[in-house]
mmCIF file of C-alpha atoms and ligand atoms in Angstrom:
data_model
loop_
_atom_site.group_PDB
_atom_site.id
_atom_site.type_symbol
_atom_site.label_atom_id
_atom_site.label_comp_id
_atom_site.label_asym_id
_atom_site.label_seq_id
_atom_site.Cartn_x
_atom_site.Cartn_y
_atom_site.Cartn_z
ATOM 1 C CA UNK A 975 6.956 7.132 21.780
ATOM 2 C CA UNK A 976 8.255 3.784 22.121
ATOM 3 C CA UNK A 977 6.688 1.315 19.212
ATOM 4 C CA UNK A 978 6.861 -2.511 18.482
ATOM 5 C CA UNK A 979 7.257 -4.593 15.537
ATOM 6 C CA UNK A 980 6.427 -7.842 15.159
ATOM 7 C CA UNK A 981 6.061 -10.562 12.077
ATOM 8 C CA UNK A 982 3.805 -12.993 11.672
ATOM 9 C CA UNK A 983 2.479 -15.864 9.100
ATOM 10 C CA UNK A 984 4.675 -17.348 6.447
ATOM 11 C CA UNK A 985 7.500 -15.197 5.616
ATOM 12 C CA UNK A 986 8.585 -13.544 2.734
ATOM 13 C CA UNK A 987 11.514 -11.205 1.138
ATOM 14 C CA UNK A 988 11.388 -7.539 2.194
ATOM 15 C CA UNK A 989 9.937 -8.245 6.161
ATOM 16 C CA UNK A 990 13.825 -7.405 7.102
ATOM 17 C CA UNK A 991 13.481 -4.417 4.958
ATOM 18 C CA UNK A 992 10.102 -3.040 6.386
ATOM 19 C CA UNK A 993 11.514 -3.681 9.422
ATOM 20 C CA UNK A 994 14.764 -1.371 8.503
ATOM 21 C CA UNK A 995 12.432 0.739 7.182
ATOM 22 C CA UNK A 996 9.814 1.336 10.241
ATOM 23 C CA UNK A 997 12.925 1.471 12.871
ATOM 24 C CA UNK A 998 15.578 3.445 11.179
ATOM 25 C CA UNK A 999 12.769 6.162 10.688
ATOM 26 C CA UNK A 1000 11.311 5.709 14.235
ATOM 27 C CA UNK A 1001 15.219 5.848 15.682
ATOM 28 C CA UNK A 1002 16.457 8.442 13.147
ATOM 29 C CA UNK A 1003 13.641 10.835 12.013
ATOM 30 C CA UNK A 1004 11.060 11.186 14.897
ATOM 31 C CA UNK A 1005 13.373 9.756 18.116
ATOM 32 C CA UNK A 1006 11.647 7.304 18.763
ATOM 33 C CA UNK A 1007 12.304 4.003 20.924
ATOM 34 C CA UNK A 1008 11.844 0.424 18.510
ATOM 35 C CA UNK A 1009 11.449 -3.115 20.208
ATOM 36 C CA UNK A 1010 11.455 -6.234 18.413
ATOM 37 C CA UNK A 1011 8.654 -8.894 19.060
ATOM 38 C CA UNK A 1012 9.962 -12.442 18.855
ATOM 39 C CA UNK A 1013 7.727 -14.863 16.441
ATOM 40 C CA UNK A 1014 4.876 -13.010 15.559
ATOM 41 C CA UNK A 1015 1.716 -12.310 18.079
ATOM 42 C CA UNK A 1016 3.142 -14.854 20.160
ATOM 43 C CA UNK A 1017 6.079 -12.946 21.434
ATOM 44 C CA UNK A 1018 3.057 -10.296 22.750
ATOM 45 C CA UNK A 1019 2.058 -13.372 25.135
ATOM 46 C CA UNK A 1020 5.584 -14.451 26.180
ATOM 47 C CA UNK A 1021 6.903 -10.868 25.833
ATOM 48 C CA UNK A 1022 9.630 -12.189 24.396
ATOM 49 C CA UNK A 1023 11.163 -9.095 22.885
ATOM 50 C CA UNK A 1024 14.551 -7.188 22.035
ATOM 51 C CA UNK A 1025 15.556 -3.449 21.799
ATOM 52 C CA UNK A 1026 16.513 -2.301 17.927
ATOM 53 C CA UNK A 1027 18.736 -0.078 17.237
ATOM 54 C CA UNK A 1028 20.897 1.968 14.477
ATOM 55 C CA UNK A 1029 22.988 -1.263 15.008
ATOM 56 C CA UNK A 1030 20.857 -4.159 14.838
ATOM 57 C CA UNK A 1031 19.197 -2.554 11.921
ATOM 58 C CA UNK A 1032 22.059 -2.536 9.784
ATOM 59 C CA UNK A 1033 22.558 -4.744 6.958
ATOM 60 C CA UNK A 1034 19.337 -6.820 6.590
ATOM 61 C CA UNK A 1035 18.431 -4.748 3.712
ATOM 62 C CA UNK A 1036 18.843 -7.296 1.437
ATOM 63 C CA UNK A 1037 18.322 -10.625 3.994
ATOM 64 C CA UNK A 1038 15.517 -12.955 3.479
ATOM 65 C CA UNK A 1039 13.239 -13.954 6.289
ATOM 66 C CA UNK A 1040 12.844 -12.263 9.400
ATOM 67 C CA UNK A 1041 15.199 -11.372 11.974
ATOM 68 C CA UNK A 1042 12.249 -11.069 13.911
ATOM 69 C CA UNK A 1043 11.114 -14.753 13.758
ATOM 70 C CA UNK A 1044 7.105 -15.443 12.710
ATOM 71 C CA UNK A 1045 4.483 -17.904 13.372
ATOM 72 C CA UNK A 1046 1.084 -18.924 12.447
ATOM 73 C CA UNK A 1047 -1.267 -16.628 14.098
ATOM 74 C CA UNK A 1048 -4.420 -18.992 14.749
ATOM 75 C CA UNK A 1049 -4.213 -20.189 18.594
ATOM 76 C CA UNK A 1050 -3.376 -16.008 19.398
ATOM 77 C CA UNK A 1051 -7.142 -15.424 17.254
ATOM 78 C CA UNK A 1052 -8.545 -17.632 19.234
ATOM 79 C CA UNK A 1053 -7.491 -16.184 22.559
ATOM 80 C CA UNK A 1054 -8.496 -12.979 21.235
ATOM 81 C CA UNK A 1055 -11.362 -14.167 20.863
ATOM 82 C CA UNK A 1056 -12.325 -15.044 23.865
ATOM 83 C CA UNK A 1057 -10.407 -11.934 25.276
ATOM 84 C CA UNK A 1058 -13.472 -9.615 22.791
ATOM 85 C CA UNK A 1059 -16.100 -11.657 24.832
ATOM 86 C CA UNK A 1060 -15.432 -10.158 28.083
ATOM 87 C CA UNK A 1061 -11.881 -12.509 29.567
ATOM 88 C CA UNK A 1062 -9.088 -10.812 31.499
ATOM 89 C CA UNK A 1063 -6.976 -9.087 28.393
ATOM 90 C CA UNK A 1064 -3.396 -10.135 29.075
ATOM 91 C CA UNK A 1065 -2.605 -8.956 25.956
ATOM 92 C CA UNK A 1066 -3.366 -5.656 26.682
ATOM 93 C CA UNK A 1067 -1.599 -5.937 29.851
ATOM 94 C CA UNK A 1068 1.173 -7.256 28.298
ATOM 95 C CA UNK A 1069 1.242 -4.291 26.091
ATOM 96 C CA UNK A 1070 0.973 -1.746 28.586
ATOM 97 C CA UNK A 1071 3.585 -3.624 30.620
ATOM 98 C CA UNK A 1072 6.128 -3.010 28.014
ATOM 99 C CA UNK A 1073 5.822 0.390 27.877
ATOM 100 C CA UNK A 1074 3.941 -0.085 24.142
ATOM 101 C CA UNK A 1075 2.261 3.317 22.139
ATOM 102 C CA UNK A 1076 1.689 0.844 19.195
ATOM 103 C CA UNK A 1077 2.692 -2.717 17.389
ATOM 104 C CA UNK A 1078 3.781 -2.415 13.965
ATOM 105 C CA UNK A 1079 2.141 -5.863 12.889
ATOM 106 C CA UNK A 1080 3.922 -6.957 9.709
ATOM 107 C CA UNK A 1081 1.572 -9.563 7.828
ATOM 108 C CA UNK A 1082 -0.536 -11.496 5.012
ATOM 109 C CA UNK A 1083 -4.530 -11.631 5.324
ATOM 110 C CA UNK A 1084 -4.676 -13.960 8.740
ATOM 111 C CA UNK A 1085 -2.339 -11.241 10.091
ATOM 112 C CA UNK A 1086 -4.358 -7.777 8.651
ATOM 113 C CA UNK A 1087 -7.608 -10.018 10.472
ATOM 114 C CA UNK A 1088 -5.907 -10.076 13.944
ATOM 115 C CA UNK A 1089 -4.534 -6.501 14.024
ATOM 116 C CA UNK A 1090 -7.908 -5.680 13.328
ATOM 117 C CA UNK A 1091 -9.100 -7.299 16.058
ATOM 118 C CA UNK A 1092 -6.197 -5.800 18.467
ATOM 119 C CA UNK A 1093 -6.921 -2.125 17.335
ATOM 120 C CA UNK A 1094 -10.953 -3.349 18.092
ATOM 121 C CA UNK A 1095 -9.712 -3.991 21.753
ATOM 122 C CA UNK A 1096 -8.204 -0.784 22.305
ATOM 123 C CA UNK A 1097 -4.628 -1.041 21.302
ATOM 124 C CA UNK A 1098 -2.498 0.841 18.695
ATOM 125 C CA UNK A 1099 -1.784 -0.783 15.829
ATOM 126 C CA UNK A 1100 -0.852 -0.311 11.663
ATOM 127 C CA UNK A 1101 -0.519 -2.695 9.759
ATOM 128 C CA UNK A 1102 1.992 -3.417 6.483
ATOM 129 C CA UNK A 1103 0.952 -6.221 3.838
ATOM 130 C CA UNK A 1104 3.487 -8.584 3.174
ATOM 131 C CA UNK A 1105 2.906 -11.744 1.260
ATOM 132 C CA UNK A 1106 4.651 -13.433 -2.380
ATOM 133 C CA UNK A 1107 0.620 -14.099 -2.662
ATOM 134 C CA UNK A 1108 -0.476 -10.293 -3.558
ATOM 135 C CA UNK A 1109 -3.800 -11.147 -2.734
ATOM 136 C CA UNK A 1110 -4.472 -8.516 0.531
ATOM 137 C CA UNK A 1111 -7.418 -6.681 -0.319
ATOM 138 C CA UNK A 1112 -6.758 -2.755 0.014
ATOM 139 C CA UNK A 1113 -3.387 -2.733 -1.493
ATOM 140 C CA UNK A 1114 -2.659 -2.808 -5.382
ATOM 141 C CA UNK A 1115 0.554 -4.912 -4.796
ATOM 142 C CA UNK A 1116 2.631 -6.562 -1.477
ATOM 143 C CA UNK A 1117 6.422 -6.818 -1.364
ATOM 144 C CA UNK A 1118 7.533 -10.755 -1.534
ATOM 145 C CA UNK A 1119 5.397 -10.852 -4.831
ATOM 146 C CA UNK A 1120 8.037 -9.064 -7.027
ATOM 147 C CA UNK A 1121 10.826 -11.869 -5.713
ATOM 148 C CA UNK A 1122 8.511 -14.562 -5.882
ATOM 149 C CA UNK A 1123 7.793 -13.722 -9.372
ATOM 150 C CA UNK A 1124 11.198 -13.455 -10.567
ATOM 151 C CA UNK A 1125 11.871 -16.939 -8.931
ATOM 152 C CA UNK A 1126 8.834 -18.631 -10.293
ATOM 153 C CA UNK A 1127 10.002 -17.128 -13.832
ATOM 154 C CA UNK A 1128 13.559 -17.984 -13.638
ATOM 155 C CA UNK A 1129 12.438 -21.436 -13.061
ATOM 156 C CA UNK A 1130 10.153 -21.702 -15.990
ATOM 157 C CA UNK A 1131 12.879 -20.282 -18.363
ATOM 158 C CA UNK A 1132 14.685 -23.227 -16.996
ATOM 159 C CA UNK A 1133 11.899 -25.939 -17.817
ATOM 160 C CA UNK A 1134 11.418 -24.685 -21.456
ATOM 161 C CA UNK A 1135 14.873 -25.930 -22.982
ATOM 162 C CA UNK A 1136 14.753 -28.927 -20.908
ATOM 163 C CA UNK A 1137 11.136 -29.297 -22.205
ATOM 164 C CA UNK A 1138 11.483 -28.699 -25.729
ATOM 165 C CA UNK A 1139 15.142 -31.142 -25.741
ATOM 166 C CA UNK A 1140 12.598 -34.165 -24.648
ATOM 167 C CA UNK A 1141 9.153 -33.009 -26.436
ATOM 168 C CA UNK A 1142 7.616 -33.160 -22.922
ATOM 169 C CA UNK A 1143 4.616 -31.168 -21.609
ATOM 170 C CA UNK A 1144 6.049 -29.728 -18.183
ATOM 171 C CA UNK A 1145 3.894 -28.506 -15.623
ATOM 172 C CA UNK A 1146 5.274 -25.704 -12.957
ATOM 173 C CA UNK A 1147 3.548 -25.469 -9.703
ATOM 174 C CA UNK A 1148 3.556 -22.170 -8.207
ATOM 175 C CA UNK A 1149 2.190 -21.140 -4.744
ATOM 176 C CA UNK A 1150 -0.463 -18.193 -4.482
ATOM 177 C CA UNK A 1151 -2.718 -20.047 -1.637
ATOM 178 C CA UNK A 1152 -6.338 -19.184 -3.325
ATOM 179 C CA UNK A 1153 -4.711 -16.513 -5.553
ATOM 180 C CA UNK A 1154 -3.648 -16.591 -8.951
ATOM 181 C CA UNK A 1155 -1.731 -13.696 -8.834
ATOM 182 C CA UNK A 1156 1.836 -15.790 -9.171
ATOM 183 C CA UNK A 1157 0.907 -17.864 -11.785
ATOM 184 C CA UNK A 1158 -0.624 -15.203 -13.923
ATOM 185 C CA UNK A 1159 2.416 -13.254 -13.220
ATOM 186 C CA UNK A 1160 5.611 -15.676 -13.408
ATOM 187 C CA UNK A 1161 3.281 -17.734 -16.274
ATOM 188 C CA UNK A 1162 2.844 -14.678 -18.816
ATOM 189 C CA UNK A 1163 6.480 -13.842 -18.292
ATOM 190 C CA UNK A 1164 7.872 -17.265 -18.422
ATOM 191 C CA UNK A 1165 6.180 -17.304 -22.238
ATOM 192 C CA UNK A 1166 3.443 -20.454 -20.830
ATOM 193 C CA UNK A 1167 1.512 -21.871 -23.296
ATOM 194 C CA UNK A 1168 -0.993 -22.810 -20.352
ATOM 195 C CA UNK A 1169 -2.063 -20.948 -17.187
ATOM 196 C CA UNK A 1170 -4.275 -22.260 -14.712
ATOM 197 C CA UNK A 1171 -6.166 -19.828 -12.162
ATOM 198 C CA UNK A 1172 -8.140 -21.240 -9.013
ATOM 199 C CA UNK A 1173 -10.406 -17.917 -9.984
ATOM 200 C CA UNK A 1174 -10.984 -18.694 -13.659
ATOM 201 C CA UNK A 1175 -11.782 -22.781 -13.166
ATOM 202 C CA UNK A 1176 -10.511 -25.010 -15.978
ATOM 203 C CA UNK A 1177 -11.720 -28.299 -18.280
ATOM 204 C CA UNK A 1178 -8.876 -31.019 -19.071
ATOM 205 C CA UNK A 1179 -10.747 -30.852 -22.944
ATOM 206 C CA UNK A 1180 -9.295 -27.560 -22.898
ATOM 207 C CA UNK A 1181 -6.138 -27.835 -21.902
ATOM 208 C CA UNK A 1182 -5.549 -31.167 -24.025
ATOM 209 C CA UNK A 1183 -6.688 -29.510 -26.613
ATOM 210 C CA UNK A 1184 -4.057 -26.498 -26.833
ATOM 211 C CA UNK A 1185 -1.566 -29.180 -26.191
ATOM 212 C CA UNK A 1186 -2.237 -31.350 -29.019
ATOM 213 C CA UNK A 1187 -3.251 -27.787 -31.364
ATOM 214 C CA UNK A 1188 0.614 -26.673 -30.636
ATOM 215 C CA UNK A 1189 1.817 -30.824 -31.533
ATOM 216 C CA UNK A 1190 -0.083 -30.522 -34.607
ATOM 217 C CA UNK A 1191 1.470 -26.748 -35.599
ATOM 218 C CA UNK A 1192 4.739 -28.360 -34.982
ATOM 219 C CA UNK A 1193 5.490 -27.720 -31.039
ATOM 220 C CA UNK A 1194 5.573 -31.102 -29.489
ATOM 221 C CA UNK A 1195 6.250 -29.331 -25.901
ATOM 222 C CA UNK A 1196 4.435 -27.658 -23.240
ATOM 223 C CA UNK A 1197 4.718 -25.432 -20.715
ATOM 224 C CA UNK A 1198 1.687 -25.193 -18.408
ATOM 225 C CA UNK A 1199 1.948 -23.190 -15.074
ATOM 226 C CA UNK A 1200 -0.576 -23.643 -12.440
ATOM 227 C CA UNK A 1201 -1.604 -22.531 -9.058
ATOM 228 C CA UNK A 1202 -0.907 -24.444 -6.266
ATOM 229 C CA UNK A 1203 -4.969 -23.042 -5.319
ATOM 230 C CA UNK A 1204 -6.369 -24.884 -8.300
ATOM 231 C CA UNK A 1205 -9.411 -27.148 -7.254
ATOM 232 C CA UNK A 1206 -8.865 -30.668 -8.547
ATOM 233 C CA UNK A 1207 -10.741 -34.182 -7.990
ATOM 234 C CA UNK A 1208 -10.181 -35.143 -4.172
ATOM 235 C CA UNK A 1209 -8.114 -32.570 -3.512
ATOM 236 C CA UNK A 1210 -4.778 -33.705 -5.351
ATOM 237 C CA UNK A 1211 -1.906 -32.194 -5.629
ATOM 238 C CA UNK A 1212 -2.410 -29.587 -8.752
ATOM 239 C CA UNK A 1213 0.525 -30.647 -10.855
ATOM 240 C CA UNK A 1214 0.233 -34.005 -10.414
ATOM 241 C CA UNK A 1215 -3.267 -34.075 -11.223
ATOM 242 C CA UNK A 1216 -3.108 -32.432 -14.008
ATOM 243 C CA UNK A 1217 0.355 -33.755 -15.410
ATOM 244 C CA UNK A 1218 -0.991 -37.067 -15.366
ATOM 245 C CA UNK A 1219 -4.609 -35.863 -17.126
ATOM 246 C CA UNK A 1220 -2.497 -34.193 -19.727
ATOM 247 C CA UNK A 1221 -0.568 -37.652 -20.632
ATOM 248 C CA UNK A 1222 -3.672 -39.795 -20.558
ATOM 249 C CA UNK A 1223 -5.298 -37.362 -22.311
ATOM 250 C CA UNK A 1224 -2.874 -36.504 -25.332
ATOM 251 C CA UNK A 1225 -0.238 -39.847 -25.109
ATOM 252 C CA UNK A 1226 2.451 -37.193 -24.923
ATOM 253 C CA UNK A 1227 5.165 -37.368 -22.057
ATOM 254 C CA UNK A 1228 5.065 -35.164 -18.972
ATOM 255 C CA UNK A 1229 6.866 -34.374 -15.955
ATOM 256 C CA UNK A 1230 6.404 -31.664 -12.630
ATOM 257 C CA UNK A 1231 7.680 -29.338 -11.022
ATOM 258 C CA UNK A 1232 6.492 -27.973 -7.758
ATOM 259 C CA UNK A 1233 8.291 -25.098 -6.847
ATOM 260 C CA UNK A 1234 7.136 -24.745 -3.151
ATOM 261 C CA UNK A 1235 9.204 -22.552 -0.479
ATOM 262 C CA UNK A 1236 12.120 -21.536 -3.393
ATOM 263 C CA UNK A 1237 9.723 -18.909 -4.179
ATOM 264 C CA UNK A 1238 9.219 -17.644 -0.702
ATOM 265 C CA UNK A 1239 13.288 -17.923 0.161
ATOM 266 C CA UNK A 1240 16.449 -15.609 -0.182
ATOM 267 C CA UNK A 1241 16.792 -12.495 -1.027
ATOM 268 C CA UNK A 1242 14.116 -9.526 -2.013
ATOM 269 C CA UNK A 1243 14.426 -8.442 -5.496
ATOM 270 C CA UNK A 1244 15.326 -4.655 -5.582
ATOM 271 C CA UNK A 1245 11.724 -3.306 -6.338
ATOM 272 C CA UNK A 1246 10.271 -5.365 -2.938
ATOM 273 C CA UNK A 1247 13.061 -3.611 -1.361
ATOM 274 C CA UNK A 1248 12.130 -0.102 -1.893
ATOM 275 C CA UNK A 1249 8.182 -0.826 -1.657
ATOM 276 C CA UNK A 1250 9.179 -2.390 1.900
ATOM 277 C CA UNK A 1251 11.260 0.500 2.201
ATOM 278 C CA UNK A 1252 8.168 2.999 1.764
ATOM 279 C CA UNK A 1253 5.618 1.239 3.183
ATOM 280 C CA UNK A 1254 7.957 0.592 6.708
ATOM 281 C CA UNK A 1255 8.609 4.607 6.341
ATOM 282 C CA UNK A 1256 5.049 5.341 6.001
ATOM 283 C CA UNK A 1257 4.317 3.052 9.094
ATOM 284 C CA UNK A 1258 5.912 5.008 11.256
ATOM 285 C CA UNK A 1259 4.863 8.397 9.835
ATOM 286 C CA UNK A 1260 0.936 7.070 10.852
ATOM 287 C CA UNK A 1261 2.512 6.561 14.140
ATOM 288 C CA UNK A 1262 3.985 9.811 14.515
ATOM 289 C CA UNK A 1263 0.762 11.362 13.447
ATOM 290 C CA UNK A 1264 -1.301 9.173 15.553
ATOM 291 C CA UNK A 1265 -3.092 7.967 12.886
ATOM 292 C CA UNK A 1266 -3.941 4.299 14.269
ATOM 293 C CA UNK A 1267 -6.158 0.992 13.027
ATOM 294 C CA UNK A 1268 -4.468 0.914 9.899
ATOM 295 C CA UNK A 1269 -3.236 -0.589 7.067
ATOM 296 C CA UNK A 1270 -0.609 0.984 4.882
ATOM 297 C CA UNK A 1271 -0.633 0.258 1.611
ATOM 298 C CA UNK A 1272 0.210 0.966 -2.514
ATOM 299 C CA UNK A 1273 -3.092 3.349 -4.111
ATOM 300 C CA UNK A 1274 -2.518 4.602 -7.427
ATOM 301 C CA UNK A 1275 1.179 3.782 -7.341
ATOM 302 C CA UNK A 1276 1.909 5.920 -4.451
ATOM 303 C CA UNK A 1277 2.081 5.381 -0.315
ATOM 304 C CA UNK A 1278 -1.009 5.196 1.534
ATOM 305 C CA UNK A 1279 -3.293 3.523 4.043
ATOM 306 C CA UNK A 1280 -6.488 2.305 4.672
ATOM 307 C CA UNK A 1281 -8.391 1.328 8.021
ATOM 308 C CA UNK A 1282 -7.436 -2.270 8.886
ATOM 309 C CA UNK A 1283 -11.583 -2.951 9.411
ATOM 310 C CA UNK A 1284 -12.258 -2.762 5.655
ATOM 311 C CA UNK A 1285 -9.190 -5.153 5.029
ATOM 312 C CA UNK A 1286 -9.819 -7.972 7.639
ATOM 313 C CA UNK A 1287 -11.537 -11.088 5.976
ATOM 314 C CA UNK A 1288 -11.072 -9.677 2.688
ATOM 315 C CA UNK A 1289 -9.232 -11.308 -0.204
ATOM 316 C CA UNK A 1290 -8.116 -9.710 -3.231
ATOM 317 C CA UNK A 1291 -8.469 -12.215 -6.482
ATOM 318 C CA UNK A 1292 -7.384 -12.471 -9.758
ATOM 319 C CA UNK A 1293 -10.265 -11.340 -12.636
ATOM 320 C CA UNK A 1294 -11.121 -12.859 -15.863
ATOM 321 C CA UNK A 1295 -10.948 -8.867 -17.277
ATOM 322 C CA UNK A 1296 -7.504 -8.581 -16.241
ATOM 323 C CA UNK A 1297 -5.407 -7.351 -19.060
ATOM 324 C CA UNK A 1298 -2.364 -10.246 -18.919
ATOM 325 C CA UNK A 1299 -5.345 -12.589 -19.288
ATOM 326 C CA UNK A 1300 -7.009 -10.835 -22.071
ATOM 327 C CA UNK A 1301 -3.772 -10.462 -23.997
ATOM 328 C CA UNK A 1302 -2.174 -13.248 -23.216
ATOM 329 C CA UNK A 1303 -5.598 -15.024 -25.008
ATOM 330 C CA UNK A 1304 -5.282 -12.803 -27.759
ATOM 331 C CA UNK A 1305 -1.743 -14.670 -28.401
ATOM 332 C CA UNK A 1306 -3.120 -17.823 -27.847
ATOM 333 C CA UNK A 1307 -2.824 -18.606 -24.356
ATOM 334 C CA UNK A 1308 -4.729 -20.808 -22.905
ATOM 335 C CA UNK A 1309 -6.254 -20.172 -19.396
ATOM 336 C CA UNK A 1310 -8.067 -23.436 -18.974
ATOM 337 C CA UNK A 1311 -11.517 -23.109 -20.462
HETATM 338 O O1 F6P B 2610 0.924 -17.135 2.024
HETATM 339 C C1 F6P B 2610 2.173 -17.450 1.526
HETATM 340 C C2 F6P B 2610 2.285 -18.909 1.301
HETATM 341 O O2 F6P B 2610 3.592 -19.136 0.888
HETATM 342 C C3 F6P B 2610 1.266 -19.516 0.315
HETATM 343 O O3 F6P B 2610 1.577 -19.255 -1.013
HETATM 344 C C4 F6P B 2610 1.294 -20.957 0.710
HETATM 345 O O4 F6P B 2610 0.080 -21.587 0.399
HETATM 346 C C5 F6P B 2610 1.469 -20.883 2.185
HETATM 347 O O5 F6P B 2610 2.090 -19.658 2.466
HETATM 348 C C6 F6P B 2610 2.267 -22.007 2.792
HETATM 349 O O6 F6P B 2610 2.481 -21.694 4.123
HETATM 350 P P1 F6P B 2610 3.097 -22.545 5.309
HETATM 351 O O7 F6P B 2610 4.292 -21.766 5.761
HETATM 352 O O8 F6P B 2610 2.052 -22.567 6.367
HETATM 353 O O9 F6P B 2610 3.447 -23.890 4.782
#
């Protein structure tokens, strides 16, 4: 069988090591032959692709990025499209002129949507879920998140001596797109005293009001993480919006922090490696089998997969019942409201 992998949306650690993964078990285990599509869906349309090997495999482990190159996979949707309504598929062709049994398509929710649509026209496809978000429906958890977390929390370990040396409030933006997921995560482990979810909505009252409670019990800092997804009046920036709401509203001094693309840089952390590492091997044991219009993906801790049709369009959300938000309540937390 000869197979294809391409990349696509914003990267994140572990793509390298999925890609490791789905090759070096193609190559090694079930003989197959692995190409390389350049920047995402795009590289289908340009066939802009190279041959991977044992050699070109080695030692990206542990690299950030992609070797593969990505890009936003909107204009390709589109075509696609038009391509389901009837038009001349030169995607298909295009896939069929390189000699293609299947297209490993390695990708967030935008990306899960297309390769649905793909597999709906008739080619091959699996898909893995990558994204620092964790917010693909299907799968318990997605490799980048781990990283990103340990990033985000790093930082905030950072901002609390700084914070408490200057009695500031200090508010940490994290990204997460519509998700939570980052800033429950890096905010429960970074010991916040404030969390904001885009799921869970928020009132300033609220939040002043834990700020000035912890002032009055003698803790005239802050930490307050929030999501980059958080609604706010016309759409402003999160942190700045609500650092500035939080020093009108209490008089006490505050500063931000938006961590942006640090979290989405560098290297995986070891545990993204090996779930990239099992999810690329299971990949390519779907292909092997033959089992296509997939998604693999973590169920009950272990490998497995689920068709790509009941992922596409769906996004997995944080829930008030989750049990970091009920205990981190319980130790007086405050998640907005
Ligand atoms: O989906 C991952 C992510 O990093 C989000 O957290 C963020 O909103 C978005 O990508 C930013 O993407 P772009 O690369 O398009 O700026």
């Amino acid at each position: 069988m000869k197979i294809g992998i391409l990349s696509s949306g914003g990267d994140c650690p572990g793509i390298n090591a999925t890609i490791r993964g789905v090759g070096k078990t193609a190559i090694m285990h079930y003989g197959m032959e692995v190409i390389g599509i350049h920047n995402g869906f795009s590289g289908i349309l340009k066939k802009e692709t190279q041959q991977l090997d044992e050699r070109s495999l080695s030692g990206i482990l542990n690299l950030g990025g992609t070797i593969l190159g990505t890009s936003r996979e909107k204009s390709f949707r589109k075509l696609l499209a038009s391509e389901e309504s009837g038009q001349p598929s030169i995607i298909k062709q295009h896939y069929e002129e390189l000699g293609l049994d299947c297209v490993v398509c390695i990708g967030g929710n935008g990306t899960q949507k297309t390769a649905n649509m793909l597999s709906q026209i008739g080619l091959n496809i699996i898909g893995v879920p990558k994204t620092i978000d964790n917010d693909i429906w299907g799968t318990e958890i997605t490799f980048g998140f781990d990283t990103a977390v340990n990033i985000a929390t790093e930082a905030i370990d950072r901002l609390h001596s700084t914070a408490s040396s200057h009695r500031r409030v200090m508010v940490v933006e994290v990204m997460g797109h519509h998700a939570g997921w980052l800033a429950l995560y890096a905010g429960m482990a970074g010991g916040a005293d404030v969390i904001l979810l885009p799921e869970l909505g928020y009132t300033m009252e609220a939040v002043n009001h834990t700020i000035m409670d912890r002032a009055h019990r003698g803790k005239p800092y802050s930490i307050v993480v929030v999501a980059e997804g958080l609604s706010t009046p016309e759409k402003k920036r999160p942190a700045a919006y609500i650092g500035k709401a939080i020093e009108d509203g209490t008089g006490i001094e505050t500063r931000e922090t938006v961590l942006g693309y640090t979290q989405r840089g560098g290297n995986p952390s070891p545990y993204d490696r090996n779930l990239a590492t099992r999810l690329g091997g299971h990949a390519t044991e779907l292909i092997a089998n033959k089992q296509f219009g997939k998604m693999v993906c973590i169920k009950d801790g272990t490998v497995d997969s689920i068709p790509l049709e009941e992922v596409a369009g769906k996004l997995k959300l944080v829930t008030s019942d989750h049990d970091l938000i009920k205990q981190g309540k319980r130790m007086g937390i405050s998640f907005g409201k």
